[in-house]
Amino acid sequence: AQSVTQPDIHITVSEGASLELRCNYSYGATPYLFWYVQSPGQGLQLLLKYFSGDTLVQGIKGFEAEFKRSQSSFNLRKPSVHWSDAAEYFCAVGAREYGNKLVFGAGTILRVKS
Amino acid sequence: DAGVTQSPTHLIKTRGQQVTLRCSPKSGHDTVSWYQQALGQGPQFIFQYYEEEERQRGNFPDRFSGHQFPNYSSELNVNALLLGDSALYLCASSLSGAPGNEQFFGPGTRLTVL
């Protein structure tokens, strides 16, 4: 069965510092991987996605993520965090073999201190 | 492009009642998925509709049912509401056959069951 683990429930970083949010997945096939961001009371906005090819993917708002098959990881990074990045971040996995549903992690809440 | 829209924004019901939530997909999309996001958790897949039929279903009881109309819009119905059904209900649309079936989310409907 598919599963996604986001080990960090909360992360606090200073504005201007770098950020890495961890995501590990359990999957038997080649997954499609996504990072979404959710501001309070809002829906989900797609930050970036990985389907195939280059394992380092660039997304919106200066985010990037790297797919590491050997570690079953898809960590999200940003070199310099802005106060507006404070939100909840969700990693999700899907695959054609399991239909097209997405399985989400529990999320990581990012706090940015000035 | 209006993106994915959902109505209503908020809803308050009492236990035992029935509720209907509505979703209009992004222009050009033919597939609609529904997710339940309980407080403090990641979204969980309820079911997916394509060509007016339920194509895939998550681990939700039969109290949860849906429908897709010829214009691809969709409804989620929940019968015999329980307190535990209180959540944010997210609709996502996608284009069947697109790589990775990237899903675009609406802002959600916040359901409170008293």
PDB file of C-alpha atoms in Angstrom:
ATOM      1  CA  ALA A   1       0.000   0.000   0.000  1.00  0.00           C
ATOM      2  CA  GLN A   2       1.063   3.533  -0.594  1.00  0.00           C
ATOM      3  CA  SER A   3       2.134   5.630   2.349  1.00  0.00           C
ATOM      4  CA  VAL A   4       3.815   8.988   2.834  1.00  0.00           C
ATOM      5  CA  THR A   5       5.727  10.060   5.917  1.00  0.00           C
ATOM      6  CA  GLN A   6       6.553  13.617   6.815  1.00  0.00           C
ATOM      7  CA  PRO A   7       8.656  13.203   9.952  1.00  0.00           C
ATOM      8  CA  ASP A   8       8.486  16.814  11.093  1.00  0.00           C
ATOM      9  CA  ILE A   9       5.145  18.079  12.367  1.00  0.00           C
ATOM     10  CA  HIS A  10       6.452  21.595  12.988  1.00  0.00           C
ATOM     11  CA  ILE A  11       9.536  23.421  11.754  1.00  0.00           C
ATOM     12  CA  THR A  12      10.605  26.931  12.695  1.00  0.00           C
ATOM     13  CA  VAL A  13      13.206  28.816  10.675  1.00  0.00           C
ATOM     14  CA  SER A  14      14.437  32.387  10.670  1.00  0.00           C
ATOM     15  CA  GLU A  15      13.595  34.597   7.736  1.00  0.00           C
ATOM     16  CA  GLY A  16      16.392  34.370   5.196  1.00  0.00           C
ATOM     17  CA  ALA A  17      17.561  30.958   6.394  1.00  0.00           C
ATOM     18  CA  SER A  18      17.468  27.856   4.248  1.00  0.00           C
ATOM     19  CA  LEU A  19      14.710  25.264   4.529  1.00  0.00           C
ATOM     20  CA  GLU A  20      14.399  21.549   3.979  1.00  0.00           C
ATOM     21  CA  LEU A  21      11.173  19.639   4.541  1.00  0.00           C
ATOM     22  CA  ARG A  22      11.441  15.883   4.530  1.00  0.00           C
ATOM     23  CA  CYS A  23       9.198  13.406   2.765  1.00  0.00           C
ATOM     24  CA  ASN A  24       9.567   9.630   2.561  1.00  0.00           C
ATOM     25  CA  TYR A  25       7.219   7.358   0.674  1.00  0.00           C
ATOM     26  CA  SER A  26       6.531   3.672   0.556  1.00  0.00           C
ATOM     27  CA  TYR A  27       5.677   2.440  -2.874  1.00  0.00           C
ATOM     28  CA  GLY A  28       6.194  -0.507  -5.165  1.00  0.00           C
ATOM     29  CA  ALA A  29       6.021   1.288  -8.479  1.00  0.00           C
ATOM     30  CA  THR A  30       7.412   4.422 -10.009  1.00  0.00           C
ATOM     31  CA  PRO A  31       5.575   7.148  -8.180  1.00  0.00           C
ATOM     32  CA  TYR A  32       4.363  10.543  -9.159  1.00  0.00           C
ATOM     33  CA  LEU A  33       5.416  12.923  -6.386  1.00  0.00           C
ATOM     34  CA  PHE A  34       3.977  16.265  -5.435  1.00  0.00           C
ATOM     35  CA  TRP A  35       4.419  19.030  -2.910  1.00  0.00           C
ATOM     36  CA  TYR A  36       1.424  21.182  -2.043  1.00  0.00           C
ATOM     37  CA  VAL A  37       1.161  24.219   0.225  1.00  0.00           C
ATOM     38  CA  GLN A  38      -1.903  25.178   2.246  1.00  0.00           C
ATOM     39  CA  SER A  39      -2.441  28.509   3.951  1.00  0.00           C
ATOM     40  CA  PRO A  40      -4.906  28.626   6.872  1.00  0.00           C
ATOM     41  CA  GLY A  41      -8.470  28.040   5.711  1.00  0.00           C
ATOM     42  CA  GLN A  42      -7.389  27.629   2.099  1.00  0.00           C
ATOM     43  CA  GLY A  43      -7.231  24.831  -0.430  1.00  0.00           C
ATOM     44  CA  LEU A  44      -4.046  23.242  -1.719  1.00  0.00           C
ATOM     45  CA  GLN A  45      -1.687  24.946  -4.126  1.00  0.00           C
ATOM     46  CA  LEU A  46       0.749  22.840  -6.132  1.00  0.00           C
ATOM     47  CA  LEU A  47       4.375  23.856  -5.577  1.00  0.00           C
ATOM     48  CA  LEU A  48       6.072  21.290  -7.787  1.00  0.00           C
ATOM     49  CA  LYS A  49       5.785  17.795  -9.168  1.00  0.00           C
ATOM     50  CA  TYR A  50       7.946  14.899 -10.312  1.00  0.00           C
ATOM     51  CA  PHE A  51       6.819  12.431 -12.949  1.00  0.00           C
ATOM     52  CA  SER A  52      10.043  11.275 -14.593  1.00  0.00           C
ATOM     53  CA  GLY A  53      13.368  12.531 -15.922  1.00  0.00           C
ATOM     54  CA  ASP A  54      15.561  14.984 -14.073  1.00  0.00           C
ATOM     55  CA  THR A  55      15.399  14.149 -10.384  1.00  0.00           C
ATOM     56  CA  LEU A  56      15.821  17.775  -9.318  1.00  0.00           C
ATOM     57  CA  VAL A  57      12.641  19.690 -10.022  1.00  0.00           C
ATOM     58  CA  GLN A  58      11.995  23.377  -9.748  1.00  0.00           C
ATOM     59  CA  GLY A  59       8.709  24.788  -8.587  1.00  0.00           C
ATOM     60  CA  ILE A  60       7.012  28.052  -7.882  1.00  0.00           C
ATOM     61  CA  LYS A  61       8.029  30.582  -5.228  1.00  0.00           C
ATOM     62  CA  GLY A  62      11.685  29.502  -5.396  1.00  0.00           C
ATOM     63  CA  PHE A  63      11.113  25.952  -4.137  1.00  0.00           C
ATOM     64  CA  GLU A  64      12.859  22.875  -5.443  1.00  0.00           C
ATOM     65  CA  ALA A  65      12.758  19.174  -4.591  1.00  0.00           C
ATOM     66  CA  GLU A  66      14.977  16.214  -5.287  1.00  0.00           C
ATOM     67  CA  PHE A  67      13.746  12.692  -5.951  1.00  0.00           C
ATOM     68  CA  LYS A  68      16.079  10.061  -4.508  1.00  0.00           C
ATOM     69  CA  ARG A  69      14.850   6.612  -5.438  1.00  0.00           C
ATOM     70  CA  SER A  70      17.453   4.817  -3.297  1.00  0.00           C
ATOM     71  CA  GLN A  71      16.198   6.641  -0.206  1.00  0.00           C
ATOM     72  CA  SER A  72      12.519   6.761  -1.210  1.00  0.00           C
ATOM     73  CA  SER A  73      12.625  10.459  -0.494  1.00  0.00           C
ATOM     74  CA  PHE A  74      11.384  13.650  -2.097  1.00  0.00           C
ATOM     75  CA  ASN A  75      12.586  16.489   0.106  1.00  0.00           C
ATOM     76  CA  LEU A  76      11.523  20.069  -0.463  1.00  0.00           C
ATOM     77  CA  ARG A  77      14.094  22.854  -0.237  1.00  0.00           C
ATOM     78  CA  LYS A  78      14.316  26.609  -0.422  1.00  0.00           C
ATOM     79  CA  PRO A  79      17.579  28.539  -0.095  1.00  0.00           C
ATOM     80  CA  SER A  80      16.109  31.607   1.620  1.00  0.00           C
ATOM     81  CA  VAL A  81      12.768  31.587   3.408  1.00  0.00           C
ATOM     82  CA  HIS A  82      10.424  34.577   3.382  1.00  0.00           C
ATOM     83  CA  TRP A  83       7.852  35.347   6.077  1.00  0.00           C
ATOM     84  CA  SER A  84       5.105  34.693   3.511  1.00  0.00           C
ATOM     85  CA  ASP A  85       6.232  31.054   3.254  1.00  0.00           C
ATOM     86  CA  ALA A  86       4.673  30.309   6.647  1.00  0.00           C
ATOM     87  CA  ALA A  87       2.020  27.695   5.898  1.00  0.00           C
ATOM     88  CA  GLU A  88       1.449  23.955   6.004  1.00  0.00           C
ATOM     89  CA  TYR A  89       3.208  21.798   3.431  1.00  0.00           C
ATOM     90  CA  PHE A  90       1.998  18.438   2.208  1.00  0.00           C
ATOM     91  CA  CYS A  91       3.867  15.788   0.289  1.00  0.00           C
ATOM     92  CA  ALA A  92       1.723  13.478  -1.846  1.00  0.00           C
ATOM     93  CA  VAL A  93       2.283  10.398  -3.964  1.00  0.00           C
ATOM     94  CA  GLY A  94       0.275   8.880  -6.782  1.00  0.00           C
ATOM     95  CA  ALA A  95       0.740   6.264  -9.446  1.00  0.00           C
ATOM     96  CA  ARG A  96      -1.058   4.949 -12.475  1.00  0.00           C
ATOM     97  CA  GLU A  97      -0.988   1.442 -10.997  1.00  0.00           C
ATOM     98  CA  TYR A  98      -3.124   2.599  -8.072  1.00  0.00           C
ATOM     99  CA  GLY A  99      -5.543   4.611 -10.091  1.00  0.00           C
ATOM    100  CA  ASN A 100      -5.091   8.306  -9.864  1.00  0.00           C
ATOM    101  CA  LYS A 101      -5.750   8.958  -6.218  1.00  0.00           C
ATOM    102  CA  LEU A 102      -3.205  10.883  -4.225  1.00  0.00           C
ATOM    103  CA  VAL A 103      -1.967   9.711  -0.852  1.00  0.00           C
ATOM    104  CA  PHE A 104      -0.894  12.582   1.375  1.00  0.00           C
ATOM    105  CA  GLY A 105       1.441  12.867   4.293  1.00  0.00           C
ATOM    106  CA  ALA A 106       0.239  14.403   7.549  1.00  0.00           C
ATOM    107  CA  GLY A 107       1.853  17.736   6.709  1.00  0.00           C
ATOM    108  CA  THR A 108       4.580  19.949   8.130  1.00  0.00           C
ATOM    109  CA  ILE A 109       3.707  23.324   9.601  1.00  0.00           C
ATOM    110  CA  LEU A 110       6.346  25.918   8.792  1.00  0.00           C
ATOM    111  CA  ARG A 111       6.786  28.878  11.078  1.00  0.00           C
ATOM    112  CA  VAL A 112       9.037  31.751  10.058  1.00  0.00           C
ATOM    113  CA  LYS A 113      10.514  34.006  12.704  1.00  0.00           C
ATOM    114  CA  SER A 114      11.729  37.483  11.899  1.00  0.00           C
TER     115      SER A 114
ATOM    116  CA  ASP B   1      -9.965  30.409 -16.139  1.00  0.00           C
ATOM    117  CA  ALA B   2     -11.910  30.189 -12.864  1.00  0.00           C
ATOM    118  CA  GLY B   3     -10.080  27.121 -11.653  1.00  0.00           C
ATOM    119  CA  VAL B   4     -11.836  24.628  -9.420  1.00  0.00           C
ATOM    120  CA  THR B   5     -14.784  26.080  -7.556  1.00  0.00           C
ATOM    121  CA  GLN B   6     -16.700  24.627  -4.636  1.00  0.00           C
ATOM    122  CA  SER B   7     -19.905  25.533  -2.868  1.00  0.00           C
ATOM    123  CA  PRO B   8     -20.847  26.283  -0.241  1.00  0.00           C
ATOM    124  CA  THR B   9     -17.800  27.663   1.554  1.00  0.00           C
ATOM    125  CA  HIS B  10     -19.051  26.729   5.002  1.00  0.00           C
ATOM    126  CA  LEU B  11     -21.847  24.533   6.224  1.00  0.00           C
ATOM    127  CA  ILE B  12     -23.210  23.653   9.641  1.00  0.00           C
ATOM    128  CA  LYS B  13     -25.345  20.553  10.099  1.00  0.00           C
ATOM    129  CA  THR B  14     -26.539  18.417  12.992  1.00  0.00           C
ATOM    130  CA  ARG B  15     -25.988  14.729  13.540  1.00  0.00           C
ATOM    131  CA  GLY B  16     -28.167  12.502  11.403  1.00  0.00           C
ATOM    132  CA  GLN B  17     -28.748  15.085   8.709  1.00  0.00           C
ATOM    133  CA  GLN B  18     -27.712  14.802   5.092  1.00  0.00           C
ATOM    134  CA  VAL B  19     -25.472  17.197   3.166  1.00  0.00           C
ATOM    135  CA  THR B  20     -24.608  17.857  -0.472  1.00  0.00           C
ATOM    136  CA  LEU B  21     -21.413  19.582  -1.540  1.00  0.00           C
ATOM    137  CA  ARG B  22     -20.771  20.812  -5.061  1.00  0.00           C
ATOM    138  CA  CYS B  23     -17.719  21.147  -7.265  1.00  0.00           C
ATOM    139  CA  SER B  24     -17.053  22.603 -10.705  1.00  0.00           C
ATOM    140  CA  PRO B  25     -13.808  21.429 -12.273  1.00  0.00           C
ATOM    141  CA  LYS B  26     -11.179  23.491 -13.993  1.00  0.00           C
ATOM    142  CA  SER B  27     -12.036  24.206 -17.608  1.00  0.00           C
ATOM    143  CA  GLY B  28     -11.065  21.271 -19.846  1.00  0.00           C
ATOM    144  CA  HIS B  29     -10.833  18.751 -17.012  1.00  0.00           C
ATOM    145  CA  ASP B  30     -12.975  15.622 -17.068  1.00  0.00           C
ATOM    146  CA  THR B  31     -12.108  13.913 -13.792  1.00  0.00           C
ATOM    147  CA  VAL B  32     -13.118  14.936 -10.300  1.00  0.00           C
ATOM    148  CA  SER B  33     -11.752  13.571  -7.030  1.00  0.00           C
ATOM    149  CA  TRP B  34     -12.976  14.270  -3.523  1.00  0.00           C
ATOM    150  CA  TYR B  35     -10.848  14.364  -0.382  1.00  0.00           C
ATOM    151  CA  GLN B  36     -11.637  14.753   3.301  1.00  0.00           C
ATOM    152  CA  GLN B  37      -9.204  16.727   5.440  1.00  0.00           C
ATOM    153  CA  ALA B  38      -9.808  16.430   9.161  1.00  0.00           C
ATOM    154  CA  LEU B  39      -8.275  19.032  11.432  1.00  0.00           C
ATOM    155  CA  GLY B  40      -4.533  18.577  11.746  1.00  0.00           C
ATOM    156  CA  GLN B  41      -4.341  15.846   9.130  1.00  0.00           C
ATOM    157  CA  GLY B  42      -3.535  15.462   5.479  1.00  0.00           C
ATOM    158  CA  PRO B  43      -6.313  15.020   2.918  1.00  0.00           C
ATOM    159  CA  GLN B  44      -7.714  11.511   2.528  1.00  0.00           C
ATOM    160  CA  PHE B  45      -9.078  10.233  -0.765  1.00  0.00           C
ATOM    161  CA  ILE B  46     -12.831   9.572  -0.779  1.00  0.00           C
ATOM    162  CA  PHE B  47     -13.550   8.733  -4.432  1.00  0.00           C
ATOM    163  CA  GLN B  48     -12.992   9.756  -8.018  1.00  0.00           C
ATOM    164  CA  TYR B  49     -15.468  10.264 -10.858  1.00  0.00           C
ATOM    165  CA  TYR B  50     -14.828   9.982 -14.562  1.00  0.00           C
ATOM    166  CA  GLU B  51     -17.392   9.773 -17.359  1.00  0.00           C
ATOM    167  CA  GLU B  52     -20.156  10.044 -14.761  1.00  0.00           C
ATOM    168  CA  GLU B  53     -19.074   6.895 -12.974  1.00  0.00           C
ATOM    169  CA  GLU B  54     -17.204   6.244  -9.764  1.00  0.00           C
ATOM    170  CA  ARG B  55     -13.840   5.015 -10.928  1.00  0.00           C
ATOM    171  CA  GLN B  56     -12.048   4.536  -7.648  1.00  0.00           C
ATOM    172  CA  ARG B  57     -12.990   4.668  -3.987  1.00  0.00           C
ATOM    173  CA  GLY B  58     -11.058   5.118  -0.791  1.00  0.00           C
ATOM    174  CA  ASN B  59     -11.803   3.645   2.612  1.00  0.00           C
ATOM    175  CA  PHE B  60     -15.028   5.507   3.316  1.00  0.00           C
ATOM    176  CA  PRO B  61     -18.448   4.052   4.231  1.00  0.00           C
ATOM    177  CA  ASP B  62     -21.410   3.944   1.884  1.00  0.00           C
ATOM    178  CA  ARG B  63     -22.839   7.001   3.634  1.00  0.00           C
ATOM    179  CA  PHE B  64     -20.508   8.887   1.316  1.00  0.00           C
ATOM    180  CA  SER B  65     -21.774   8.930  -2.245  1.00  0.00           C
ATOM    181  CA  GLY B  66     -21.255  11.076  -5.267  1.00  0.00           C
ATOM    182  CA  HIS B  67     -22.345  11.978  -8.706  1.00  0.00           C
ATOM    183  CA  GLN B  68     -20.814  13.481 -11.800  1.00  0.00           C
ATOM    184  CA  PHE B  69     -22.879  15.359 -14.340  1.00  0.00           C
ATOM    185  CA  PRO B  70     -22.416  15.517 -18.127  1.00  0.00           C
ATOM    186  CA  ASN B  71     -20.698  18.901 -17.780  1.00  0.00           C
ATOM    187  CA  TYR B  72     -18.145  17.174 -15.468  1.00  0.00           C
ATOM    188  CA  SER B  73     -19.274  18.988 -12.333  1.00  0.00           C
ATOM    189  CA  SER B  74     -19.731  16.795  -9.295  1.00  0.00           C
ATOM    190  CA  GLU B  75     -21.572  16.438  -6.024  1.00  0.00           C
ATOM    191  CA  LEU B  76     -20.558  14.751  -2.799  1.00  0.00           C
ATOM    192  CA  ASN B  77     -23.397  13.515  -0.601  1.00  0.00           C
ATOM    193  CA  VAL B  78     -23.031  12.425   2.987  1.00  0.00           C
ATOM    194  CA  ASN B  79     -25.954  10.773   4.770  1.00  0.00           C
ATOM    195  CA  ALA B  80     -26.581  10.237   8.481  1.00  0.00           C
ATOM    196  CA  LEU B  81     -23.913  12.740   9.481  1.00  0.00           C
ATOM    197  CA  LEU B  82     -21.662  11.946  12.411  1.00  0.00           C
ATOM    198  CA  LEU B  83     -19.622  14.327  14.517  1.00  0.00           C
ATOM    199  CA  GLY B  84     -16.525  12.768  12.965  1.00  0.00           C
ATOM    200  CA  ASP B  85     -17.576  13.928   9.525  1.00  0.00           C
ATOM    201  CA  SER B  86     -16.617  17.478  10.489  1.00  0.00           C
ATOM    202  CA  ALA B  87     -13.779  18.369   8.128  1.00  0.00           C
ATOM    203  CA  LEU B  88     -12.667  20.384   5.144  1.00  0.00           C
ATOM    204  CA  TYR B  89     -13.871  18.675   1.978  1.00  0.00           C
ATOM    205  CA  LEU B  90     -11.652  19.283  -1.005  1.00  0.00           C
ATOM    206  CA  CYS B  91     -12.488  18.743  -4.620  1.00  0.00           C
ATOM    207  CA  ALA B  92      -9.742  18.240  -7.173  1.00  0.00           C
ATOM    208  CA  SER B  93     -10.002  18.099 -10.931  1.00  0.00           C
ATOM    209  CA  SER B  94      -7.680  16.588 -13.490  1.00  0.00           C
ATOM    210  CA  LEU B  95      -7.499  15.600 -17.134  1.00  0.00           C
ATOM    211  CA  SER B  96      -7.691  11.878 -17.629  1.00  0.00           C
ATOM    212  CA  GLY B  97      -4.591  10.569 -19.345  1.00  0.00           C
ATOM    213  CA  ALA B  98      -2.449  13.599 -18.552  1.00  0.00           C
ATOM    214  CA  PRO B  99       1.020  12.713 -17.244  1.00  0.00           C
ATOM    215  CA  GLY B 100       0.815  12.039 -13.547  1.00  0.00           C
ATOM    216  CA  ASN B 101      -2.802  13.193 -13.637  1.00  0.00           C
ATOM    217  CA  GLU B 102      -1.897  16.392 -11.875  1.00  0.00           C
ATOM    218  CA  GLN B 103      -4.786  17.409  -9.690  1.00  0.00           C
ATOM    219  CA  PHE B 104      -5.901  20.975  -9.137  1.00  0.00           C
ATOM    220  CA  PHE B 105      -7.673  21.661  -5.859  1.00  0.00           C
ATOM    221  CA  GLY B 106     -10.529  23.946  -5.002  1.00  0.00           C
ATOM    222  CA  PRO B 107     -10.702  26.045  -1.831  1.00  0.00           C
ATOM    223  CA  GLY B 108     -12.794  23.451  -0.032  1.00  0.00           C
ATOM    224  CA  THR B 109     -16.045  23.334   1.899  1.00  0.00           C
ATOM    225  CA  ARG B 110     -15.772  23.468   5.666  1.00  0.00           C
ATOM    226  CA  LEU B 111     -18.409  21.152   7.160  1.00  0.00           C
ATOM    227  CA  THR B 112     -19.199  21.355  10.855  1.00  0.00           C
ATOM    228  CA  VAL B 113     -21.457  18.693  12.376  1.00  0.00           C
ATOM    229  CA  LEU B 114     -22.983  19.561  15.756  1.00  0.00           C
TER     230      LEU B 114
END
